[in-house]
Coordinates of C-alpha atoms and ligand atoms in Angstrom, one line a residue:
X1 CA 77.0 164.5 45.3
X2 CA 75.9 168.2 45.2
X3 CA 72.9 168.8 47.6
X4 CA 70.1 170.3 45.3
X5 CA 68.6 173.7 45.8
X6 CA 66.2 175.2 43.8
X7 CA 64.6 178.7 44.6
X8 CA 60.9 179.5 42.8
X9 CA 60.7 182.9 42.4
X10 CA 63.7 185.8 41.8
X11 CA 61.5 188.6 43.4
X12 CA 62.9 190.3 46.4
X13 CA 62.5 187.3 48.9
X14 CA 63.6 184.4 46.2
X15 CA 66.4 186.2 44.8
X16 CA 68.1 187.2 48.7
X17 CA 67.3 183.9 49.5
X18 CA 69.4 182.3 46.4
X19 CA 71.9 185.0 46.7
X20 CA 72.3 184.3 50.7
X21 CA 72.6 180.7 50.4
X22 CA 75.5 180.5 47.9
X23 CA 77.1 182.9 50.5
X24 CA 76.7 180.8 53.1
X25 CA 77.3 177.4 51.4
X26 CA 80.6 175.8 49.9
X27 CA 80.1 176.0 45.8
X28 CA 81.2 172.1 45.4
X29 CA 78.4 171.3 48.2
X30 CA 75.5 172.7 46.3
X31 CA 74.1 173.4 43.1
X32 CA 71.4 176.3 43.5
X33 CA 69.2 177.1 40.9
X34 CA 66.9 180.3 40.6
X35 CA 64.2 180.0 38.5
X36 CA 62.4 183.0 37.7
X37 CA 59.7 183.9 34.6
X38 CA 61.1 187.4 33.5
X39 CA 65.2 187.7 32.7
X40 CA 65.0 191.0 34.9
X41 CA 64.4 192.0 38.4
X42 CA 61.6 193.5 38.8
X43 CA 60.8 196.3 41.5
X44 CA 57.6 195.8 42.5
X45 CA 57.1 198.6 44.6
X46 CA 57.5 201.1 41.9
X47 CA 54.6 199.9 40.1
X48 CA 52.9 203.2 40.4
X49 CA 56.1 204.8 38.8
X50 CA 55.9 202.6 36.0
X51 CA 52.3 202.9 35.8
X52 CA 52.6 207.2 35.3
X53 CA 55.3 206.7 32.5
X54 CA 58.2 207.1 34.7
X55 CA 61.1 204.8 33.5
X56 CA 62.8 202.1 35.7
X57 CA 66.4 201.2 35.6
X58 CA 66.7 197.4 34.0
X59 CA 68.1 195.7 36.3
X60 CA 69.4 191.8 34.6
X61 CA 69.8 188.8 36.9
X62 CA 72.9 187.4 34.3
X63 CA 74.2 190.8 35.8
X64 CA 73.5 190.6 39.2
X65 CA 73.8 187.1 39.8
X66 CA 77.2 187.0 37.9
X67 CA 80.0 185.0 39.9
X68 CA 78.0 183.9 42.5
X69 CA 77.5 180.5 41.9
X70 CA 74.1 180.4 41.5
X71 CA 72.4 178.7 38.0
X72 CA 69.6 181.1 36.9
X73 CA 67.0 179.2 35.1
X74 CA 64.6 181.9 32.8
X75 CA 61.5 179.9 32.9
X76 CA 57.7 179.8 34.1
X77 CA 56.5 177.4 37.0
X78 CA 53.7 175.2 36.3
X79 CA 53.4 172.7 39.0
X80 CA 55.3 171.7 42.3
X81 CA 54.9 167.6 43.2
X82 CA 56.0 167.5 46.7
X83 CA 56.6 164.0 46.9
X84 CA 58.2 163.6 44.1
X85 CA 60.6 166.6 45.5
X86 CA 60.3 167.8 41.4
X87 CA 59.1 171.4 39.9
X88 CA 57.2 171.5 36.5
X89 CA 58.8 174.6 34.3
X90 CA 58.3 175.4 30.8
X91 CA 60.3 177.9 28.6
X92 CA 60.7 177.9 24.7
X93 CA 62.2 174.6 24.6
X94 CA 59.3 173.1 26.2
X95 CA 58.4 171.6 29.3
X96 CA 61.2 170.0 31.6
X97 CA 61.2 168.7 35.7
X98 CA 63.9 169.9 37.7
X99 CA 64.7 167.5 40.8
X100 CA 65.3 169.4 44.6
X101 CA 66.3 168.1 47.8
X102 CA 65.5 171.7 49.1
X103 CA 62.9 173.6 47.6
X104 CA 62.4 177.6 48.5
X105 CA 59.4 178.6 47.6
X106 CA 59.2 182.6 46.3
X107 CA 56.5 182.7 43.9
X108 CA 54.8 186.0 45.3
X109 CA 51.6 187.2 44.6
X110 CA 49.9 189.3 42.8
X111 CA 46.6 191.7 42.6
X112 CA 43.5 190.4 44.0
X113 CA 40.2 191.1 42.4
X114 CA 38.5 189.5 45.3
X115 CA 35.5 188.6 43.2
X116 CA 33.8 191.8 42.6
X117 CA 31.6 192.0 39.5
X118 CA 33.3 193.8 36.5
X119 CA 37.0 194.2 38.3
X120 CA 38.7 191.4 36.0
X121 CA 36.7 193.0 32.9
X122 CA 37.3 196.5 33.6
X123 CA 39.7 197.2 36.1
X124 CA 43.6 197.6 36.0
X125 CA 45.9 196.6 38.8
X126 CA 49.8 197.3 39.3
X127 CA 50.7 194.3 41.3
X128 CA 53.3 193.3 38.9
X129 CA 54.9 195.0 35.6
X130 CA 52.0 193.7 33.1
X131 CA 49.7 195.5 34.5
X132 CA 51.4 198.8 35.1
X133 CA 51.9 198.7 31.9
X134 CA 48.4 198.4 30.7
X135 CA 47.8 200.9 32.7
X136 CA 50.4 203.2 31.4
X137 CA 49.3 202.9 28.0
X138 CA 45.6 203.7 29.3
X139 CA 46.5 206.6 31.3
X140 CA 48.6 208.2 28.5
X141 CA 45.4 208.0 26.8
X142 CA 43.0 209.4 28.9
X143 CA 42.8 213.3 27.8
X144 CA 42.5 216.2 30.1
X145 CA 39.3 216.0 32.9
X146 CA 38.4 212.3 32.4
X147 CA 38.2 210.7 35.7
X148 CA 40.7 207.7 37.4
X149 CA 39.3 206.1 40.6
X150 CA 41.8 204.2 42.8
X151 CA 39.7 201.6 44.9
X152 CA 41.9 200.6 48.1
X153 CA 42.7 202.7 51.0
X154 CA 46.1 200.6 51.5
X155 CA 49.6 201.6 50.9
X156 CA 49.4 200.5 47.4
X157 CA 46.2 202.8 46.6
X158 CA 47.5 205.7 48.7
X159 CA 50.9 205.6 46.4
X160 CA 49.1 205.5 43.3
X161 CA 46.1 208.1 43.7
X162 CA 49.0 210.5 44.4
X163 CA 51.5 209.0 42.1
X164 CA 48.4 209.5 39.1
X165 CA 47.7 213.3 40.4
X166 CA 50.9 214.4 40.7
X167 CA 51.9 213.0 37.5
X168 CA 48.8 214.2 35.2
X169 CA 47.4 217.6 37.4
X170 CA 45.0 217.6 34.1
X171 CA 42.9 214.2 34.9
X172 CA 40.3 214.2 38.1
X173 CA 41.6 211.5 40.2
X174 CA 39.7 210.2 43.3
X175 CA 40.5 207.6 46.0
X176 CA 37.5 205.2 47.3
X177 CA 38.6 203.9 51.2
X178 CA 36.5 201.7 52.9
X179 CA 36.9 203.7 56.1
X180 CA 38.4 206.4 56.6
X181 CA 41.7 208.0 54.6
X182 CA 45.0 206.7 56.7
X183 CA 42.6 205.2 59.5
X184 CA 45.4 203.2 60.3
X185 CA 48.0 205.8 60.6
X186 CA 48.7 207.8 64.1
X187 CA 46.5 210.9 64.0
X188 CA 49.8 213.4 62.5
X189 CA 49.9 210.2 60.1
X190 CA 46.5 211.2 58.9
X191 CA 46.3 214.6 59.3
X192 CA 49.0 214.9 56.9
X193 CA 47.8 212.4 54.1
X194 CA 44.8 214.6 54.3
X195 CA 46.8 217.9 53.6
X196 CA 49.0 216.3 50.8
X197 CA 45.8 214.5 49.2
X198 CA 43.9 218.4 49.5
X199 CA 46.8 219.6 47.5
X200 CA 47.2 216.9 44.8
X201 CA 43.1 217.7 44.3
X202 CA 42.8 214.2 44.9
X203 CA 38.7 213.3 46.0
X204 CA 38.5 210.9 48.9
X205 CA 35.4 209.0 48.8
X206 CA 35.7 207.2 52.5
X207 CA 33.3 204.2 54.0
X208 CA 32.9 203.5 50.6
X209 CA 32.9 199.9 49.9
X210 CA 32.8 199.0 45.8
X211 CA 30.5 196.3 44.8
X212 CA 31.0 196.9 41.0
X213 CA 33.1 198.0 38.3
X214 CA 31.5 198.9 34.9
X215 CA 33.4 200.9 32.0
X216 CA 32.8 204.3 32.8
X217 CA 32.1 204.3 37.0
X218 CA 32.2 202.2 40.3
X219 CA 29.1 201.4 41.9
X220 CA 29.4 201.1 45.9
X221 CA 27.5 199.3 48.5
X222 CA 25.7 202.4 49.6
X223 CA 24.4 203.0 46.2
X224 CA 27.2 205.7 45.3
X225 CA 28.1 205.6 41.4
X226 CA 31.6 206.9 41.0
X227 CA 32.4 208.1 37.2
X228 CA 35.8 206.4 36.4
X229 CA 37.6 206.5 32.8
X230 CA 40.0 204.3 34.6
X231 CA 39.5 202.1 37.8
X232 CA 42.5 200.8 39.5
X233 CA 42.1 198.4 41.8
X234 CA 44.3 198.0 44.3
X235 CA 42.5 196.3 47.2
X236 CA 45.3 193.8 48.1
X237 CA 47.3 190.5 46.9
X238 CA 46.3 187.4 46.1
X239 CA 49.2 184.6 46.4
X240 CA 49.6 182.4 42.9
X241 CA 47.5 179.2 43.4
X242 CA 50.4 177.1 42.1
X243 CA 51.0 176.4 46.3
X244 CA 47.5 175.0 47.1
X245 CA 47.9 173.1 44.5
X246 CA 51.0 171.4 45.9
X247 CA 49.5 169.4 49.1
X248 CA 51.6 171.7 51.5
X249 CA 49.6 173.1 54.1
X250 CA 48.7 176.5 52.8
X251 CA 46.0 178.6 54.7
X252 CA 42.4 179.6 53.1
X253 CA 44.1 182.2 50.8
X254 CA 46.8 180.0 49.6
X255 CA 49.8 180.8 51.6
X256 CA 52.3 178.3 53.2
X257 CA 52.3 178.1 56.3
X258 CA 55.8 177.8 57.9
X259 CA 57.5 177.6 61.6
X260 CA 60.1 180.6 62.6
X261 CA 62.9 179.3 60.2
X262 CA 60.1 179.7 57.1
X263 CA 60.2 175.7 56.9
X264 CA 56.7 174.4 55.7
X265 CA 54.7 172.7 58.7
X266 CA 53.7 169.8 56.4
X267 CA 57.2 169.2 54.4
X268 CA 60.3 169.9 56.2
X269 CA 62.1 169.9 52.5
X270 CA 60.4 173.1 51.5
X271 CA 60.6 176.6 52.9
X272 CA 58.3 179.3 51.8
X273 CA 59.2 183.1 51.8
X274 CA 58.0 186.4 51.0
X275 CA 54.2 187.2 50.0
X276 CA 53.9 182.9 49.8
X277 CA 54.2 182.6 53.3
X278 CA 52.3 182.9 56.6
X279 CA 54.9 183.3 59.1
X280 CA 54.2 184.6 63.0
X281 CA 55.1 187.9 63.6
X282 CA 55.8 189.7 66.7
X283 CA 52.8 189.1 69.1
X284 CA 52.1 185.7 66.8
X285 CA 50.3 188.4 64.3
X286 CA 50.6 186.9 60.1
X287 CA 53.4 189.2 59.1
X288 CA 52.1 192.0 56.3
X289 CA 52.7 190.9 52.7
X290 CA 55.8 193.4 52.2
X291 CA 59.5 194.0 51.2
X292 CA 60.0 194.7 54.8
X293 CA 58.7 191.0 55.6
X294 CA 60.4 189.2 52.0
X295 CA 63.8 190.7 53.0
X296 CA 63.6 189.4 56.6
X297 CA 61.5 185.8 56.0
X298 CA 64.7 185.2 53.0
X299 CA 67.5 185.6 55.5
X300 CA 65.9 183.6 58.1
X301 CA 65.0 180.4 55.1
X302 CA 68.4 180.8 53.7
X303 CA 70.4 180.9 57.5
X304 CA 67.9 178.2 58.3
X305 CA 69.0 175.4 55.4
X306 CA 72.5 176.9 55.7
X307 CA 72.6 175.8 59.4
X308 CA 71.1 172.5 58.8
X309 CA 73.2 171.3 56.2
X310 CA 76.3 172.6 57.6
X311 CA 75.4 171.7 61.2
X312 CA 75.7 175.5 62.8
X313 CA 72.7 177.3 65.2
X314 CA 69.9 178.1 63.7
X315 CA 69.0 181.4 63.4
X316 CA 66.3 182.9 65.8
X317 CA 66.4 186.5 65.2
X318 CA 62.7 188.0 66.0
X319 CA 61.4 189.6 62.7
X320 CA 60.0 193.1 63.7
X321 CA 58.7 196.1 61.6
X322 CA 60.1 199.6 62.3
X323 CA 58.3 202.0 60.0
X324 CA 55.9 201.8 57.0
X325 CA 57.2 203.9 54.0
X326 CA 54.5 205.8 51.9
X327 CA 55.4 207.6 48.7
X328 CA 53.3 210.7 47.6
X329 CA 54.1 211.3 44.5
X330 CA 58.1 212.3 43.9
X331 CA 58.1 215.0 46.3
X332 CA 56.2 214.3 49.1
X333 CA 55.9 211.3 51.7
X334 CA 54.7 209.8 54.8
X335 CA 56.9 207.7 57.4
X336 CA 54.7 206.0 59.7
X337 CA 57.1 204.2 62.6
X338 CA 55.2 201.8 64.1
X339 CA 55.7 199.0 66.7
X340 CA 57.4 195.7 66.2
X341 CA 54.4 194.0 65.6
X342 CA 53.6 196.9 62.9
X343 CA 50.8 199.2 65.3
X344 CA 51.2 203.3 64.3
X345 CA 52.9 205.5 67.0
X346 CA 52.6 208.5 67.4
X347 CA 56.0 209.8 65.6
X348 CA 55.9 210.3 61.5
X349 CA 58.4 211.8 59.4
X350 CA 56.6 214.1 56.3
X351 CA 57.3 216.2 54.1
X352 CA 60.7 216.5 51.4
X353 CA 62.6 214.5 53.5
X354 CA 60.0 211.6 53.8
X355 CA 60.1 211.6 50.0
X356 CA 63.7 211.1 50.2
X357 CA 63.7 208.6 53.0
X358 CA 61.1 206.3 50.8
X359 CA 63.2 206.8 47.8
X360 CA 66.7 205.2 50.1
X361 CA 64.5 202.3 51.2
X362 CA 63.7 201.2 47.6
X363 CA 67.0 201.7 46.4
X364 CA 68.2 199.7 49.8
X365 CA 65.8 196.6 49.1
X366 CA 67.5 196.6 45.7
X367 CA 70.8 197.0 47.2
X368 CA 69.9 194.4 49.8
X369 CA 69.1 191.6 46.2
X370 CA 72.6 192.5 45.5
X371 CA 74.2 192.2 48.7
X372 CA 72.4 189.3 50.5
X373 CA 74.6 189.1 53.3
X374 CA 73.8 193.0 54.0
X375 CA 77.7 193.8 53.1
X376 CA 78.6 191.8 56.1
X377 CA 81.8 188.9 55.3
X378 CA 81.0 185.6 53.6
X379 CA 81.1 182.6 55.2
X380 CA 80.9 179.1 53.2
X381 CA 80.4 176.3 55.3
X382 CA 81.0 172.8 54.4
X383 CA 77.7 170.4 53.8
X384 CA 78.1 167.4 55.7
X385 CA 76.8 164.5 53.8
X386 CA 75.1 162.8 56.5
X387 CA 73.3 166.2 57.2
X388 CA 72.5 166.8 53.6
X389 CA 71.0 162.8 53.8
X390 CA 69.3 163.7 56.9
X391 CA 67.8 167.1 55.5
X392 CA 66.6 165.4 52.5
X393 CA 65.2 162.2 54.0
Ligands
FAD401 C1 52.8 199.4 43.7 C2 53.4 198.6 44.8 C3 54.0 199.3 45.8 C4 54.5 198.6 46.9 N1 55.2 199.3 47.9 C5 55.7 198.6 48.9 C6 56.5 199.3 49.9 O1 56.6 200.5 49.9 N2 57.0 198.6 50.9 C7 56.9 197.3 51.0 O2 57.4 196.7 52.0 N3 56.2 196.6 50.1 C8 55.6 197.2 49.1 N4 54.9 196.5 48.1 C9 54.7 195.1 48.3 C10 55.9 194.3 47.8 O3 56.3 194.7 46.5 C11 55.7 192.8 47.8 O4 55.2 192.4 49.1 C12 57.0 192.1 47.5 O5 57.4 192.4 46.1 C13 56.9 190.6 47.7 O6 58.1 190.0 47.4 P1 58.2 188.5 46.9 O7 59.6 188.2 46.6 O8 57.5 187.6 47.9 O9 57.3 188.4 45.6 P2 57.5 189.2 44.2 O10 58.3 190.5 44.3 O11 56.1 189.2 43.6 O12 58.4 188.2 43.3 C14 57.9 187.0 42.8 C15 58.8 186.5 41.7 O13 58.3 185.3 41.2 C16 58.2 185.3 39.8 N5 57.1 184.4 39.4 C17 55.8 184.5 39.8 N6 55.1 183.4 39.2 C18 56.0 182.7 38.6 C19 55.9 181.5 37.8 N7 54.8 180.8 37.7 N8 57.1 181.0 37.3 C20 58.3 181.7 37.4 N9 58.4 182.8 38.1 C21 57.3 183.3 38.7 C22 57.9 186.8 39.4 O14 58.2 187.1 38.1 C23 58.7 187.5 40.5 O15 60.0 187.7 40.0 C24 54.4 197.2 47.0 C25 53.7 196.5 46.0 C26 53.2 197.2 44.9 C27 52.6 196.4 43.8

């Protein structure tokens, strides 16, 4: 009997962690299935490209996935029962369960409206390709002088305020922070946003905290009103709610919570990776919702199983951060390195070259989908039924 894995989600943590494991685990041992809504990998963190009409390569699992072993499964999630060990999907043939003895959980996340009046109605998000693409259509639009307010002072909203001004010089693009611009960049970090945000023409409204959205401004908490043709909200992720609906123990905003091999605390058959999860960090910090995390938390899940089926050491490699990579626009951007447990230095890389370096890393995380093993040699272990038992019992 084939032990059964099934991996929820083909973003960049589920689909390493389903391309790892059937490098790691003898074909006629397992039958791993990867089920995923969309037939194509998606890059999340080009959103903002996507979002200014910049065109992304199509990248097709039947393509990447091809000879691996692993069954891809094109259908939406609707339910996990954990003690049943079964996933609820649905696709154009109708609803179906699939049965698991391991379950890796991947389902990401995606923009978080966190509740503010008028954000669902009128806001637009580029958390995942729907919405970039609304907001494509809307900022092709938009004609020349009409204002576009990014609210969020994160990565996500730094990328696209100067993703939007670099792309369309003609609209009046502003950025609303709720402290100050960078504040948690190393002063160079800073000063340099500052200098690249002056030249892009891009208004920084800082300490400015949005209470509303309405269909042609932002209102703040300060009493501020903010014109905006276009709000995009990029204030952070919210993880789907299909995992507090499971009875795993997920934390107030819905991730699992897992140990340091990304196994769920409550049900030792499940794993969670990527955005889904909150794992300890370095210095027992929740690790950032990331690709630098996803890549990392996949490895350790998918070395994790491997071991315990196959009876091998589990893996206990620290996950640490090295830098945070900040596009700005296609010719500028910001390298922050950082700590291990993701605090600014003082050392930043700007400039051209920074541009370039941010460009490698996205074309590495896809790289890494392709190459889960990080071009290092398979090895396919044999699952040893009375650990596969033992694993599933
Ligand atoms: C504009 C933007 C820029 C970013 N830039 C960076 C960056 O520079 N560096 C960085 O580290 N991070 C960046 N991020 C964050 C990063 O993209 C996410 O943290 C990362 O994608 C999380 O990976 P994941 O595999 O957990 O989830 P996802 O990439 O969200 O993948 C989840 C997968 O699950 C599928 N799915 C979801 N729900 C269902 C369902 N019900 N049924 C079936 N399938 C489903 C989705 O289709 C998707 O394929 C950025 C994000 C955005 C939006």
């Amino acid at each position: 009997m084939q032990h059964r894995i099934i991996v929820l989600g083909a973003g960049y943590a589920g689909a390493i962690a389903a391309g790892r494991l059937a490098r790691r685990l003898r074909r006629e041992d397992v039958a791993i299935t990867l089920v995923n809504a969309e037939p194509d990998f998606v890059e999340r963190v080009r959103m903002h490209q996507l979002a200014v009409g910049q065109d992304l390569r199509p990248r097709p699992f039947s393509e990447m996935f091809a000879g691996t072993g692993v069954e891809l499964r094109i259908a939406k999630v609707t339910g996990v029962d954990v003690d049943g060990r079964t996933v609820a999907v649905v696709d154009a043939n109708g609803a179906e369960e699939l049965a698991y003895d391991t379950l890796v959980y991947a389902l990401g996340s995606g923009w978080n409206s966190q509740g503010v009046p008028g954000s669902a109605e009128h806001a637009y998000e580029i958390a995942g390709r729907p919405g970039a693409l609304r907001l494509r259509e809307r900022l092709a639009r938009l004609g020349a002088g009409q204002s576009v307010v990014v609210v969020g002072g994160g990565l996500t909203g730094l990328e696209a305020a100067a993703e939007i001004a670099e792309a369309r010089p003609d609209l009046d693009v502003a950025l609303a922070v709720r402290g100050e611009l960078g504040g948690h960049f190393s002063p160079r970090g800073r000063e340099h946003l500052r200098k690249v945000f002056g030249r892009l023409k891009i208004t920084v409204h800082e300490h400015a905290v949005v209470t509303g959205v309405e269909a042609e401004r932002v209102t703040t908490a300060d009493g501020r009103g903010i014109p905006a043709a276009v709000t995009v909200w990029t204030t952070g992720f919210a993880v789907h709610p299909i995992a507090a609906a499971t009875g795993l123990k997920v934390t107030g905003t819905g991730q699992i919570v897992v140990d340091e091999t990304m196994r769920s605390v409550s049900h030792p058959e499940v794993y969670a990776v990527g955005d889904a999860a909150m794992a300890a960090g370095p210095g027992n910090k929740p690790l950032r919702m990331s690709c630098a995390s996803g890549g990392p938390t996949a490895w350790q899940a998918a070395d994790a199983i491997a071991a315990r089926l196959t009876g091998g050491r589990l893996p206990n490699t620290p996950i640490r951060y090295v830098n945070q990579c900040v596009s700005l626009g296609r010719w500028e951007g910001l390298i922050q390195y950082v700590t291990a447990d993701d605090r600014a230095v003082r050392a930043v890389l700007t400039g051209r070259l920074a541009a370039v370096y941010k460009e490698l890393v996205c074309r590495g995380a896809v790289w890494s989908v392709a190459n889960p093993t990080l071009g290092l040699p398979v090895r396919r272990r044999r699952v040893t039924r009375e650990r596969a038992v033992a694993v599933g019992s």
